[in-house]
Amino acid sequence: MKNALDWASRPHGKATLTGKPVFTLTSSPGAVGGARAHAQLNETLASIGARTVLRPQAVVGAVHEKITDGRLTEQRTLDFLVGGIDDLLADIARPTAADREAS
């Protein structure tokens, strides 16, 4: 994932993700849900200039206990992640300074 983001970050300042809103989440069978990987992912995206959705960290610990038949079934976790997606969609719809300058 990191290598793919490194490639996508070129050329510097003009990458596809520069200025784009992103919502990140990680999951793991461990208790902390990949929190360190999540932090590194957000750090990489910040260096590219992506706009990370501002909300509590979306990490899903013990994910194997929250999935049934290939679907996330724990309602509290599902509601939290859907809230993150809703925030992402709202951020996508929000005009940026560049959008305002272009109009």
mmCIF file of C-alpha atoms in Angstrom, residues 5-90:
data_model
loop_
_atom_site.group_PDB
_atom_site.id
_atom_site.type_symbol
_atom_site.label_atom_id
_atom_site.label_comp_id
_atom_site.label_asym_id
_atom_site.label_seq_id
_atom_site.Cartn_x
_atom_site.Cartn_y
_atom_site.Cartn_z
ATOM 1 C CA LEU A 5 0.848 5.659 -2.540
ATOM 2 C CA ASP A 6 4.462 6.656 -3.158
ATOM 3 C CA TRP A 7 4.011 6.054 -6.894
ATOM 4 C CA ALA A 8 0.655 7.863 -6.873
ATOM 5 C CA SER A 9 2.274 10.853 -5.178
ATOM 6 C CA ARG A 10 4.292 11.766 -8.279
ATOM 7 C CA PRO A 11 4.944 14.372 -9.492
ATOM 8 C CA HIS A 12 5.215 16.217 -6.179
ATOM 9 C CA GLY A 13 2.416 18.757 -5.738
ATOM 10 C CA LYS A 14 0.511 17.520 -8.781
ATOM 11 C CA ALA A 15 -0.393 13.996 -7.712
ATOM 12 C CA THR A 16 -3.871 12.626 -8.279
ATOM 13 C CA LEU A 17 -4.582 12.548 -4.535
ATOM 14 C CA THR A 18 -3.360 16.092 -3.834
ATOM 15 C CA GLY A 19 -6.282 18.032 -2.383
ATOM 16 C CA LYS A 20 -8.641 15.046 -2.512
ATOM 17 C CA PRO A 21 -10.588 14.003 0.593
ATOM 18 C CA VAL A 22 -9.805 10.542 1.946
ATOM 19 C CA PHE A 23 -11.223 8.407 4.742
ATOM 20 C CA THR A 24 -8.856 5.812 6.132
ATOM 21 C CA LEU A 25 -9.575 2.752 8.201
ATOM 22 C CA THR A 26 -7.616 -0.259 9.273
ATOM 23 C CA SER A 27 -8.591 -3.574 10.788
ATOM 24 C CA SER A 28 -6.717 -6.361 12.451
ATOM 25 C CA PRO A 29 -7.368 -9.458 14.487
ATOM 26 C CA GLY A 30 -5.269 -7.747 17.169
ATOM 27 C CA ALA A 31 -6.783 -5.573 19.888
ATOM 28 C CA VAL A 32 -5.649 -2.212 18.482
ATOM 29 C CA GLY A 33 -6.921 -2.745 14.940
ATOM 30 C CA GLY A 34 -3.777 -1.780 13.075
ATOM 31 C CA ALA A 35 -3.441 1.611 14.782
ATOM 32 C CA ARG A 36 0.265 1.963 13.920
ATOM 33 C CA ALA A 37 -0.354 1.146 10.262
ATOM 34 C CA HIS A 38 -3.263 3.608 10.330
ATOM 35 C CA ALA A 39 -1.012 6.369 11.655
ATOM 36 C CA GLN A 40 1.625 5.668 8.988
ATOM 37 C CA LEU A 41 -1.033 5.636 6.270
ATOM 38 C CA ASN A 42 -2.355 9.021 7.397
ATOM 39 C CA GLU A 43 1.194 10.394 7.573
ATOM 40 C CA THR A 44 1.869 9.284 3.992
ATOM 41 C CA LEU A 45 -1.403 10.759 2.758
ATOM 42 C CA ALA A 46 -0.633 14.053 4.515
ATOM 43 C CA SER A 47 2.754 14.246 2.783
ATOM 44 C CA ILE A 48 0.984 13.773 -0.564
ATOM 45 C CA GLY A 49 -1.401 16.597 0.308
ATOM 46 C CA ALA A 50 -4.555 14.506 0.540
ATOM 47 C CA ARG A 51 -7.283 15.894 2.813
ATOM 48 C CA THR A 52 -7.907 13.277 5.496
ATOM 49 C CA VAL A 53 -11.448 13.381 6.878
ATOM 50 C CA LEU A 54 -11.184 14.756 10.396
ATOM 51 C CA ARG A 55 -12.797 12.359 12.828
ATOM 52 C CA PRO A 56 -11.766 9.821 15.452
ATOM 53 C CA GLN A 57 -9.335 7.187 14.207
ATOM 54 C CA ALA A 58 -11.173 4.400 12.365
ATOM 55 C CA VAL A 59 -9.491 1.197 13.483
ATOM 56 C CA VAL A 60 -11.309 -2.093 13.947
ATOM 57 C CA GLY A 61 -9.693 -4.374 16.482
ATOM 58 C CA ALA A 62 -10.564 -8.060 16.794
ATOM 59 C CA VAL A 63 -12.174 -7.815 13.371
ATOM 60 C CA HIS A 64 -12.469 -11.601 13.094
ATOM 61 C CA GLU A 65 -15.018 -11.504 15.920
ATOM 62 C CA LYS A 66 -17.125 -8.862 14.139
ATOM 63 C CA ILE A 67 -17.591 -10.576 10.788
ATOM 64 C CA THR A 68 -20.181 -13.231 9.978
ATOM 65 C CA ASP A 69 -20.467 -14.808 6.519
ATOM 66 C CA GLY A 70 -18.043 -12.226 5.098
ATOM 67 C CA ARG A 71 -19.983 -9.220 6.412
ATOM 68 C CA LEU A 72 -19.292 -6.820 9.252
ATOM 69 C CA THR A 73 -22.113 -7.562 11.686
ATOM 70 C CA GLU A 74 -21.233 -5.682 14.866
ATOM 71 C CA GLN A 75 -23.671 -2.763 14.720
ATOM 72 C CA ARG A 76 -21.677 -0.275 16.804
ATOM 73 C CA THR A 77 -18.604 -0.670 14.588
ATOM 74 C CA LEU A 78 -20.680 -0.624 11.433
ATOM 75 C CA ASP A 79 -22.438 2.584 12.505
ATOM 76 C CA PHE A 80 -19.088 4.231 13.299
ATOM 77 C CA LEU A 81 -17.632 3.326 9.894
ATOM 78 C CA VAL A 82 -20.776 4.425 8.047
ATOM 79 C CA GLY A 83 -20.452 7.743 9.887
ATOM 80 C CA GLY A 84 -16.922 8.048 8.486
ATOM 81 C CA ILE A 85 -18.178 7.379 4.970
ATOM 82 C CA ASP A 86 -20.939 9.962 5.472
ATOM 83 C CA ASP A 87 -18.274 12.481 6.564
ATOM 84 C CA LEU A 88 -16.219 11.618 3.468
ATOM 85 C CA LEU A 89 -19.211 12.160 1.178
ATOM 86 C CA ALA A 90 -19.931 15.510 2.851
#
